[in-house]
């Protein structure tokens, strides 16, 4: 059993790598509607495997995102750690919710994270509008598909 866990843990990191790559792919006409591609798999894995994916993982992914995006070091790390903290805090309840309620909770968590990101951007001198909340809405609408897709991946590769 231990061999299965260590052999298939790379799939989790592959989903994070795909999330990082999707987050830098240009979407010329719909840039404002870009989902939070890195936060979606992070939220799923923190919800399903809280003993493997936690706040340290979120911090490391956030630092990688900061380096990749060229933003202030720690900016995305703080936001992703906040998302993971809220997911881990609500983990027992969130797993019992039907998918539409999970999507609403994800909307609130990602919306709070986007407001923190807006606040941090304002502190560094970059003014943005409240349209920065639209990615949280798009991510909440994508949550059922991401959740079902990653659940199928988890079952196929027996990740636990």
GROMACS .gro file of N, CA and C in nm:
model
  480
    1UNK      N    1   0.082  -0.120   0.000
    1UNK     CA    2   0.000   0.000   0.000
    1UNK      C    3   0.086   0.126   0.000
    2UNK      N    4   0.197   0.122   0.072
    2UNK     CA    5   0.284   0.240   0.077
    2UNK      C    6   0.347   0.266  -0.059
    3UNK      N    7   0.374   0.160  -0.137
    3UNK     CA    8   0.429   0.177  -0.271
    3UNK      C    9   0.331   0.246  -0.364
    4UNK      N   10   0.203   0.218  -0.348
    4UNK     CA   11   0.101   0.281  -0.430
    4UNK      C   12   0.093   0.431  -0.400
    5UNK      N   13   0.102   0.467  -0.272
    5UNK     CA   14   0.093   0.608  -0.237
    5UNK      C   15   0.210   0.687  -0.292
    6UNK      N   16   0.330   0.636  -0.275
    6UNK     CA   17   0.445   0.713  -0.322
    6UNK      C   18   0.456   0.711  -0.474
    7UNK      N   19   0.405   0.605  -0.538
    7UNK     CA   20   0.416   0.596  -0.682
    7UNK      C   21   0.318   0.689  -0.752
    8UNK      N   22   0.203   0.711  -0.694
    8UNK     CA   23   0.101   0.790  -0.762
    8UNK      C   24   0.086   0.932  -0.707
    9UNK      N   25   0.169   0.971  -0.612
    9UNK     CA   26   0.163   1.108  -0.562
    9UNK      C   27   0.207   1.210  -0.665
   10UNK      N   28   0.279   1.166  -0.766
   10UNK     CA   29   0.324   1.258  -0.870
   10UNK      C   30   0.207   1.313  -0.951
   11UNK      N   31   0.094   1.241  -0.952
   11UNK     CA   32  -0.024   1.290  -1.025
   11UNK      C   33  -0.077   1.420  -0.964
   12UNK      N   34  -0.067   1.431  -0.834
   12UNK     CA   35  -0.111   1.553  -0.767
   12UNK      C   36  -0.026   1.670  -0.816
   13UNK      N   37   0.105   1.650  -0.818
   13UNK     CA   38   0.195   1.756  -0.863
   13UNK      C   39   0.179   1.785  -1.011
   14UNK      N   40   0.141   1.684  -1.090
   14UNK     CA   41   0.114   1.707  -1.232
   14UNK      C   42  -0.007   1.798  -1.250
   15UNK      N   43  -0.111   1.780  -1.168
   15UNK     CA   44  -0.228   1.869  -1.178
   15UNK      C   45  -0.190   2.012  -1.138
   16UNK      N   46  -0.100   2.025  -1.040
   16UNK     CA   47  -0.055   2.159  -1.004
   16UNK      C   48   0.025   2.223  -1.117
   17UNK      N   49   0.108   2.144  -1.182
   17UNK     CA   50   0.187   2.195  -1.295
   17UNK      C   51   0.096   2.238  -1.410
   18UNK      N   52  -0.008   2.158  -1.437
   18UNK     CA   53  -0.104   2.195  -1.541
   18UNK      C   54  -0.177   2.324  -1.502
   19UNK      N   55  -0.212   2.338  -1.373
   19UNK     CA   56  -0.275   2.461  -1.326
   19UNK      C   57  -0.185   2.582  -1.343
   20UNK      N   58  -0.056   2.565  -1.314
   20UNK     CA   59   0.039   2.676  -1.334
   20UNK      C   60   0.051   2.713  -1.481
   21UNK      N   61   0.058   2.611  -1.566
   21UNK     CA   62   0.071   2.639  -1.709
   21UNK      C   63  -0.055   2.705  -1.766
   22UNK      N   64  -0.172   2.658  -1.723
   22UNK     CA   65  -0.297   2.719  -1.771
   22UNK      C   66  -0.313   2.862  -1.722
   23UNK      N   67  -0.252   2.892  -1.609
   23UNK     CA   68  -0.267   3.027  -1.555
   23UNK      C   69  -0.183   3.130  -1.629
   24UNK      N   70  -0.088   3.086  -1.710
   24UNK     CA   71  -0.008   3.182  -1.788
   24UNK      C   72  -0.040   3.179  -1.937
   25UNK      N   73  -0.127   3.089  -1.979
   25UNK     CA   74  -0.168   3.085  -2.120
   25UNK      C   75  -0.251   3.210  -2.148
   26UNK      N   76  -0.219   3.283  -2.253
   26UNK     CA   77  -0.295   3.407  -2.281
   26UNK      C   78  -0.435   3.378  -2.333
   27UNK      N   79  -0.532   3.450  -2.276
   27UNK     CA   80  -0.670   3.450  -2.324
   27UNK      C   81  -0.700   3.593  -2.366
   28UNK      N   82  -0.677   3.628  -2.493
   28UNK     CA   83  -0.678   3.768  -2.533
   28UNK      C   84  -0.809   3.843  -2.508
   29UNK      N   85  -0.922   3.783  -2.540
   29UNK     CA   86  -1.048   3.858  -2.533
   29UNK      C   87  -1.123   3.838  -2.403
   30UNK      N   88  -1.088   3.738  -2.327
   30UNK     CA   89  -1.161   3.708  -2.204
   30UNK      C   90  -1.067   3.700  -2.084
   31UNK      N   91  -0.965   3.784  -2.081
   31UNK     CA   92  -0.866   3.781  -1.974
   31UNK      C   93  -0.928   3.807  -1.837
   32UNK      N   94  -1.031   3.890  -1.832
   32UNK     CA   95  -1.095   3.924  -1.705
   32UNK      C   96  -1.173   3.805  -1.648
   33UNK      N   97  -1.209   3.709  -1.734
   33UNK     CA   98  -1.286   3.592  -1.690
   33UNK      C   99  -1.199   3.469  -1.665
   34UNK      N  100  -1.067   3.487  -1.660
   34UNK     CA  101  -0.976   3.373  -1.641
   34UNK      C  102  -1.003   3.309  -1.505
   35UNK      N  103  -1.033   3.178  -1.503
   35UNK     CA  104  -1.053   3.110  -1.374
   35UNK      C  105  -0.923   3.102  -1.296
   36UNK      N  106  -0.935   3.070  -1.170
   36UNK     CA  107  -0.818   3.053  -1.084
   36UNK      C  108  -0.767   2.910  -1.103
   37UNK      N  109  -0.690   2.891  -1.210
   37UNK     CA  110  -0.650   2.756  -1.251
   37UNK      C  111  -0.563   2.686  -1.149
   38UNK      N  112  -0.485   2.758  -1.072
   38UNK     CA  113  -0.401   2.694  -0.972
   38UNK      C  114  -0.478   2.668  -0.843
   39UNK      N  115  -0.571   2.754  -0.811
   39UNK     CA  116  -0.647   2.739  -0.687
   39UNK      C  117  -0.749   2.624  -0.695
   40UNK      N  118  -0.799   2.594  -0.814
   40UNK     CA  119  -0.899   2.487  -0.827
   40UNK      C  120  -0.842   2.349  -0.791
   41UNK      N  121  -0.731   2.305  -0.850
   41UNK     CA  122  -0.680   2.175  -0.807
   41UNK      C  123  -0.626   2.178  -0.663
   42UNK      N  124  -0.575   2.291  -0.621
   42UNK     CA  125  -0.528   2.302  -0.484
   42UNK      C  126  -0.644   2.284  -0.386
   43UNK      N  127  -0.756   2.346  -0.414
   43UNK     CA  128  -0.873   2.332  -0.328
   43UNK      C  129  -0.925   2.188  -0.329
   44UNK      N  130  -0.925   2.124  -0.446
   44UNK     CA  131  -0.974   1.986  -0.453
   44UNK      C  132  -0.885   1.893  -0.372
   45UNK      N  133  -0.753   1.900  -0.393
   45UNK     CA  134  -0.663   1.808  -0.323
   45UNK      C  135  -0.659   1.837  -0.174
   46UNK      N  136  -0.672   1.962  -0.134
   46UNK     CA  137  -0.677   1.994   0.009
   46UNK      C  138  -0.806   1.941   0.071
   47UNK      N  139  -0.912   1.940  -0.007
   47UNK     CA  140  -1.040   1.888   0.042
   47UNK      C  141  -1.038   1.736   0.052
   48UNK      N  142  -0.982   1.670  -0.047
   48UNK     CA  143  -0.985   1.523  -0.051
   48UNK      C  144  -0.869   1.459   0.025
   49UNK      N  145  -0.752   1.517   0.020
   49UNK     CA  146  -0.634   1.459   0.085
   49UNK      C  147  -0.567   1.563   0.175
   50UNK      N  148  -0.631   1.599   0.286
   50UNK     CA  149  -0.574   1.706   0.370
   50UNK      C  150  -0.442   1.667   0.436
   51UNK      N  151  -0.413   1.538   0.446
   51UNK     CA  152  -0.287   1.497   0.507
   51UNK      C  153  -0.169   1.507   0.410
   52UNK      N  154  -0.197   1.513   0.279
   52UNK     CA  155  -0.090   1.525   0.178
   52UNK      C  156  -0.075   1.667   0.127
   53UNK      N  157  -0.185   1.735   0.108
   53UNK     CA  158  -0.183   1.872   0.052
   53UNK      C  159  -0.234   1.967   0.158
   54UNK      N  160  -0.145   2.052   0.205
   54UNK     CA  161  -0.181   2.145   0.311
   54UNK      C  162  -0.130   2.285   0.282
   55UNK      N  163  -0.108   2.357   0.389
   55UNK     CA  164  -0.071   2.497   0.375
   55UNK      C  165   0.074   2.514   0.329
   56UNK      N  166   0.160   2.419   0.361
   56UNK     CA  167   0.298   2.428   0.312
   56UNK      C  168   0.300   2.409   0.160
   57UNK      N  169   0.220   2.316   0.111
   57UNK     CA  170   0.209   2.296  -0.033
   57UNK      C  171   0.155   2.422  -0.100
   58UNK      N  172   0.054   2.483  -0.040
   58UNK     CA  173  -0.004   2.605  -0.096
   58UNK      C  174   0.098   2.718  -0.097
   59UNK      N  175   0.177   2.728   0.011
   59UNK     CA  176   0.279   2.834   0.016
   59UNK      C  177   0.384   2.814  -0.093
   60UNK      N  178   0.429   2.690  -0.111
   60UNK     CA  179   0.530   2.661  -0.214
   60UNK      C  180   0.474   2.687  -0.354
   61UNK      N  181   0.350   2.646  -0.379
   61UNK     CA  182   0.288   2.674  -0.509
   61UNK      C  183   0.270   2.823  -0.531
   62UNK      N  184   0.236   2.895  -0.424
   62UNK     CA  185   0.221   3.039  -0.435
   62UNK      C  186   0.352   3.108  -0.467
   63UNK      N  187   0.460   3.063  -0.406
   63UNK     CA  188   0.591   3.120  -0.437
   63UNK      C  189   0.630   3.090  -0.582
   64UNK      N  190   0.599   2.968  -0.627
   64UNK     CA  191   0.626   2.933  -0.768
   64UNK      C  192   0.543   3.022  -0.861
   65UNK      N  193   0.418   3.047  -0.824
   65UNK     CA  194   0.334   3.135  -0.906
   65UNK      C  195   0.386   3.278  -0.905
   66UNK      N  196   0.435   3.323  -0.790
   66UNK     CA  197   0.492   3.458  -0.783
   66UNK      C  198   0.612   3.473  -0.875
   67UNK      N  199   0.697   3.372  -0.875
   67UNK     CA  200   0.814   3.376  -0.963
   67UNK      C  201   0.771   3.369  -1.109
   68UNK      N  202   0.673   3.284  -1.139
   68UNK     CA  203   0.626   3.267  -1.276
   68UNK      C  204   0.557   3.392  -1.329
   69UNK      N  205   0.475   3.456  -1.246
   69UNK     CA  206   0.401   3.575  -1.290
   69UNK      C  207   0.484   3.702  -1.281
   70UNK      N  208   0.590   3.699  -1.203
   70UNK     CA  209   0.671   3.819  -1.184
   70UNK      C  210   0.608   3.918  -1.088
   71UNK      N  211   0.527   3.870  -0.996
   71UNK     CA  212   0.464   3.958  -0.898
   71UNK      C  213   0.551   3.967  -0.774
   72UNK      N  214   0.506   4.047  -0.680
   72UNK     CA  215   0.574   4.062  -0.554
   72UNK      C  216   0.583   3.927  -0.484
   73UNK      N  217   0.700   3.889  -0.438
   73UNK     CA  218   0.721   3.758  -0.378
   73UNK      C  219   0.638   3.744  -0.250
   74UNK      N  220   0.553   3.645  -0.247
   74UNK     CA  221   0.465   3.620  -0.133
   74UNK      C  222   0.322   3.662  -0.158
   75UNK      N  223   0.297   3.735  -0.265
   75UNK     CA  224   0.161   3.783  -0.296
   75UNK      C  225   0.066   3.667  -0.320
   76UNK      N  226   0.096   3.584  -0.419
   76UNK     CA  227   0.011   3.468  -0.448
   76UNK      C  228   0.025   3.361  -0.341
   77UNK      N  229   0.142   3.354  -0.278
   77UNK     CA  230   0.161   3.256  -0.171
   77UNK      C  231   0.064   3.282  -0.057
   78UNK      N  232   0.046   3.408  -0.021
   78UNK     CA  233  -0.048   3.443   0.086
   78UNK      C  234  -0.191   3.409   0.047
   79UNK      N  235  -0.228   3.439  -0.076
   79UNK     CA  236  -0.364   3.415  -0.122
   79UNK      C  237  -0.394   3.265  -0.128
   80UNK      N  238  -0.302   3.186  -0.183
   80UNK     CA  239  -0.323   3.042  -0.192
   80UNK      C  240  -0.322   2.976  -0.054
   81UNK      N  241  -0.241   3.026   0.036
   81UNK     CA  242  -0.240   2.973   0.172
   81UNK      C  243  -0.371   3.005   0.243
   82UNK      N  244  -0.426   3.123   0.219
   82UNK     CA  245  -0.556   3.158   0.277
   82UNK      C  246  -0.665   3.066   0.224
   83UNK      N  247  -0.664   3.040   0.093
   83UNK     CA  248  -0.764   2.950   0.034
   83UNK      C  249  -0.753   2.811   0.097
   84UNK      N  250  -0.631   2.762   0.110
   84UNK     CA  251  -0.611   2.629   0.167
   84UNK      C  252  -0.651   2.625   0.314
   85UNK      N  253  -0.621   2.730   0.388
   85UNK     CA  254  -0.662   2.736   0.528
   85UNK      C  255  -0.813   2.729   0.541
   86UNK      N  256  -0.884   2.804   0.460
   86UNK     CA  257  -1.031   2.803   0.467
   86UNK      C  258  -1.088   2.668   0.424
   87UNK      N  259  -1.029   2.606   0.321
   87UNK     CA  260  -1.074   2.474   0.277
   87UNK      C  261  -1.050   2.371   0.388
   88UNK      N  262  -0.933   2.375   0.450
   88UNK     CA  263  -0.903   2.279   0.556
   88UNK      C  264  -0.989   2.301   0.680
   89UNK      N  265  -1.023   2.427   0.708
   89UNK     CA  266  -1.110   2.457   0.821
   89UNK      C  267  -1.251   2.403   0.800
   90UNK      N  268  -1.300   2.413   0.677
   90UNK     CA  269  -1.436   2.368   0.645
   90UNK      C  270  -1.441   2.228   0.585
   91UNK      N  271  -1.329   2.156   0.589
   91UNK     CA  272  -1.317   2.031   0.515
   91UNK      C  273  -1.423   1.928   0.552
   92UNK      N  274  -1.449   1.906   0.680
   92UNK     CA  275  -1.546   1.804   0.721
   92UNK      C  276  -1.687   1.839   0.675
   93UNK      N  277  -1.723   1.965   0.682
   93UNK     CA  278  -1.856   2.007   0.638
   93UNK      C  279  -1.867   2.007   0.487
   94UNK      N  280  -1.764   2.058   0.423
   94UNK     CA  281  -1.766   2.075   0.278
   94UNK      C  282  -1.778   1.943   0.204
   95UNK      N  283  -1.719   1.838   0.258
   95UNK     CA  284  -1.728   1.706   0.194
   95UNK      C  285  -1.870   1.650   0.198
   96UNK      N  286  -1.951   1.694   0.295
   96UNK     CA  287  -2.088   1.645   0.308
   96UNK      C  288  -2.187   1.721   0.221
   97UNK      N  289  -2.148   1.838   0.173
   97UNK     CA  290  -2.238   1.921   0.094
   97UNK      C  291  -2.260   1.862  -0.043
   98UNK      N  292  -2.379   1.885  -0.101
   98UNK     CA  293  -2.397   1.852  -0.243
   98UNK      C  294  -2.312   1.947  -0.328
   99UNK      N  295  -2.296   1.912  -0.454
   99UNK     CA  296  -2.203   1.985  -0.541
   99UNK      C  297  -2.241   2.132  -0.557
  100UNK      N  298  -2.367   2.165  -0.563
  100UNK     CA  299  -2.404   2.305  -0.581
  100UNK      C  300  -2.370   2.387  -0.457
  101UNK      N  301  -2.381   2.328  -0.338
  101UNK     CA  302  -2.343   2.400  -0.217
  101UNK      C  303  -2.191   2.412  -0.208
  102UNK      N  304  -2.120   2.310  -0.253
  102UNK     CA  305  -1.975   2.321  -0.257
  102UNK      C  306  -1.933   2.436  -0.349
  103UNK      N  307  -2.002   2.448  -0.461
  103UNK     CA  308  -1.971   2.558  -0.554
  103UNK      C  309  -1.994   2.694  -0.490
  104UNK      N  310  -2.100   2.706  -0.411
  104UNK     CA  311  -2.125   2.833  -0.343
  104UNK      C  312  -2.018   2.864  -0.240
  105UNK      N  313  -1.976   2.762  -0.166
  105UNK     CA  314  -1.869   2.784  -0.068
  105UNK      C  315  -1.739   2.819  -0.138
  106UNK      N  316  -1.710   2.753  -0.249
  106UNK     CA  317  -1.590   2.785  -0.328
  106UNK      C  318  -1.599   2.929  -0.379
  107UNK      N  319  -1.717   2.972  -0.420
  107UNK     CA  320  -1.736   3.110  -0.464
  107UNK      C  321  -1.701   3.208  -0.352
  108UNK      N  322  -1.746   3.181  -0.231
  108UNK     CA  323  -1.718   3.271  -0.119
  108UNK      C  324  -1.569   3.269  -0.085
  109UNK      N  325  -1.509   3.150  -0.081
  109UNK     CA  326  -1.367   3.140  -0.045
  109UNK      C  327  -1.280   3.208  -0.151
  110UNK      N  328  -1.306   3.179  -0.277
  110UNK     CA  329  -1.227   3.241  -0.383
  110UNK      C  330  -1.255   3.390  -0.393
  111UNK      N  331  -1.379   3.431  -0.365
  111UNK     CA  332  -1.410   3.574  -0.364
  111UNK      C  333  -1.334   3.648  -0.254
  112UNK      N  334  -1.327   3.587  -0.135
  112UNK     CA  335  -1.247   3.647  -0.028
  112UNK      C  336  -1.100   3.655  -0.067
  113UNK      N  337  -1.051   3.550  -0.130
  113UNK     CA  338  -0.911   3.549  -0.174
  113UNK      C  339  -0.886   3.658  -0.278
  114UNK      N  340  -0.980   3.677  -0.369
  114UNK     CA  341  -0.964   3.781  -0.469
  114UNK      C  342  -0.971   3.920  -0.406
  115UNK      N  343  -1.053   3.937  -0.303
  115UNK     CA  344  -1.057   4.066  -0.234
  115UNK      C  345  -0.925   4.093  -0.161
  116UNK      N  346  -0.866   3.990  -0.102
  116UNK     CA  347  -0.735   4.005  -0.039
  116UNK      C  348  -0.631   4.041  -0.145
  117UNK      N  349  -0.640   3.977  -0.261
  117UNK     CA  350  -0.547   4.007  -0.369
  117UNK      C  351  -0.566   4.151  -0.418
  118UNK      N  352  -0.690   4.196  -0.426
  118UNK     CA  353  -0.719   4.335  -0.463
  118UNK      C  354  -0.660   4.431  -0.361
  119UNK      N  355  -0.673   4.399  -0.234
  119UNK     CA  356  -0.619   4.482  -0.128
  119UNK      C  357  -0.467   4.487  -0.134
  120UNK      N  358  -0.404   4.372  -0.155
  120UNK     CA  359  -0.258   4.368  -0.167
  120UNK      C  360  -0.210   4.447  -0.289
  121UNK      N  361  -0.284   4.439  -0.397
  121UNK     CA  362  -0.248   4.516  -0.516
  121UNK      C  363  -0.260   4.666  -0.490
  122UNK      N  364  -0.361   4.705  -0.415
  122UNK     CA  365  -0.377   4.846  -0.382
  122UNK      C  366  -0.264   4.894  -0.291
  123UNK      N  367  -0.218   4.808  -0.202
  123UNK     CA  368  -0.107   4.845  -0.114
  123UNK      C  369   0.022   4.865  -0.191
  124UNK      N  370   0.040   4.790  -0.300
  124UNK     CA  371   0.162   4.804  -0.380
  124UNK      C  372   0.149   4.911  -0.487
  125UNK      N  373   0.035   4.976  -0.496
  125UNK     CA  374   0.019   5.087  -0.589
  125UNK      C  375  -0.050   5.053  -0.719
  126UNK      N  376  -0.094   4.930  -0.736
  126UNK     CA  377  -0.168   4.891  -0.857
  126UNK      C  378  -0.317   4.900  -0.830
  127UNK      N  379  -0.381   4.989  -0.896
  127UNK     CA  380  -0.526   5.006  -0.878
  127UNK      C  381  -0.600   4.914  -0.973
  128UNK      N  382  -0.697   4.842  -0.919
  128UNK     CA  383  -0.782   4.755  -0.999
  128UNK      C  384  -0.926   4.778  -0.959
  129UNK      N  385  -1.017   4.726  -1.040
  129UNK     CA  386  -1.158   4.743  -1.009
  129UNK      C  387  -1.211   4.617  -0.943
  130UNK      N  388  -1.336   4.621  -0.904
  130UNK     CA  389  -1.399   4.503  -0.843
  130UNK      C  390  -1.429   4.394  -0.945
  131UNK      N  391  -1.396   4.418  -1.071
  131UNK     CA  392  -1.412   4.314  -1.172
  131UNK      C  393  -1.316   4.199  -1.148
  132UNK      N  394  -1.224   4.217  -1.054
  132UNK     CA  395  -1.132   4.110  -1.019
  132UNK      C  396  -1.206   3.994  -0.949
  133UNK      N  397  -1.331   4.016  -0.911
  133UNK     CA  398  -1.411   3.910  -0.850
  133UNK      C  399  -1.471   3.815  -0.952
  134UNK      N  400  -1.469   3.851  -1.080
  134UNK     CA  401  -1.526   3.763  -1.183
  134UNK      C  402  -1.454   3.629  -1.194
  135UNK      N  403  -1.322   3.620  -1.179
  135UNK     CA  404  -1.260   3.487  -1.181
  135UNK      C  405  -1.309   3.394  -1.071
  136UNK      N  406  -1.348   3.448  -0.957
  136UNK     CA  407  -1.403   3.364  -0.850
  136UNK      C  408  -1.536   3.304  -0.894
  137UNK      N  409  -1.617   3.382  -0.964
  137UNK     CA  410  -1.745   3.332  -1.013
  137UNK      C  411  -1.725   3.225  -1.120
  138UNK      N  412  -1.633   3.249  -1.212
  138UNK     CA  413  -1.606   3.151  -1.317
  138UNK      C  414  -1.548   3.024  -1.256
  139UNK      N  415  -1.462   3.037  -1.157
  139UNK     CA  416  -1.404   2.920  -1.091
  139UNK      C  417  -1.510   2.840  -1.017
  140UNK      N  418  -1.604   2.908  -0.953
  140UNK     CA  419  -1.712   2.838  -0.884
  140UNK      C  420  -1.802   2.764  -0.984
  141UNK      N  421  -1.821   2.821  -1.102
  141UNK     CA  422  -1.899   2.752  -1.204
  141UNK      C  423  -1.825   2.632  -1.261
  142UNK      N  424  -1.693   2.638  -1.263
  142UNK     CA  425  -1.612   2.526  -1.312
  142UNK      C  426  -1.588   2.419  -1.205
  143UNK      N  427  -1.615   2.449  -1.079
  143UNK     CA  428  -1.584   2.357  -0.971
  143UNK      C  429  -1.643   2.216  -0.989
  144UNK      N  430  -1.770   2.201  -1.029
  144UNK     CA  431  -1.821   2.063  -1.046
  144UNK      C  432  -1.743   1.982  -1.148
  145UNK      N  433  -1.704   2.043  -1.259
  145UNK     CA  434  -1.630   1.969  -1.363
  145UNK      C  435  -1.488   1.938  -1.317
  146UNK      N  436  -1.425   2.032  -1.251
  146UNK     CA  437  -1.290   2.007  -1.199
  146UNK      C  438  -1.295   1.898  -1.093
  147UNK      N  439  -1.394   1.906  -1.007
  147UNK     CA  440  -1.407   1.807  -0.900
  147UNK      C  441  -1.432   1.667  -0.955
  148UNK      N  442  -1.523   1.655  -1.050
  148UNK     CA  443  -1.551   1.524  -1.109
  148UNK      C  444  -1.431   1.472  -1.188
  149UNK      N  445  -1.363   1.560  -1.259
  149UNK     CA  446  -1.246   1.518  -1.336
  149UNK      C  447  -1.132   1.470  -1.247
  150UNK      N  448  -1.104   1.546  -1.141
  150UNK     CA  449  -0.997   1.505  -1.051
  150UNK      C  450  -1.036   1.383  -0.967
  151UNK      N  451  -1.165   1.367  -0.939
  151UNK     CA  452  -1.210   1.247  -0.869
  151UNK      C  453  -1.190   1.124  -0.956
  152UNK      N  454  -1.220   1.135  -1.084
  152UNK     CA  455  -1.195   1.024  -1.176
  152UNK      C  456  -1.047   0.993  -1.187
  153UNK      N  457  -0.964   1.095  -1.191
  153UNK     CA  458  -0.819   1.075  -1.194
  153UNK      C  459  -0.770   1.007  -1.066
  154UNK      N  460  -0.828   1.049  -0.955
  154UNK     CA  461  -0.789   0.991  -0.826
  154UNK      C  462  -0.828   0.843  -0.819
  155UNK      N  463  -0.943   0.809  -0.868
  155UNK     CA  464  -0.986   0.669  -0.866
  155UNK      C  465  -0.908   0.584  -0.965
  156UNK      N  466  -0.879   0.639  -1.081
  156UNK     CA  467  -0.807   0.562  -1.182
  156UNK      C  468  -0.665   0.528  -1.138
  157UNK      N  469  -0.598   0.625  -1.078
  157UNK     CA  470  -0.459   0.604  -1.036
  157UNK      C  471  -0.447   0.565  -0.888
  158UNK      N  472  -0.561   0.547  -0.823
  158UNK     CA  473  -0.566   0.504  -0.683
  158UNK      C  474  -0.480   0.593  -0.593
  159UNK      N  475  -0.504   0.723  -0.604
  159UNK     CA  476  -0.431   0.820  -0.522
  159UNK      C  477  -0.504   0.833  -0.389
  160UNK      N  478  -0.434   0.802  -0.280
  160UNK     CA  479  -0.495   0.818  -0.147
  160UNK      C  480  -0.389   0.839  -0.043
   0.00000   0.00000   0.00000
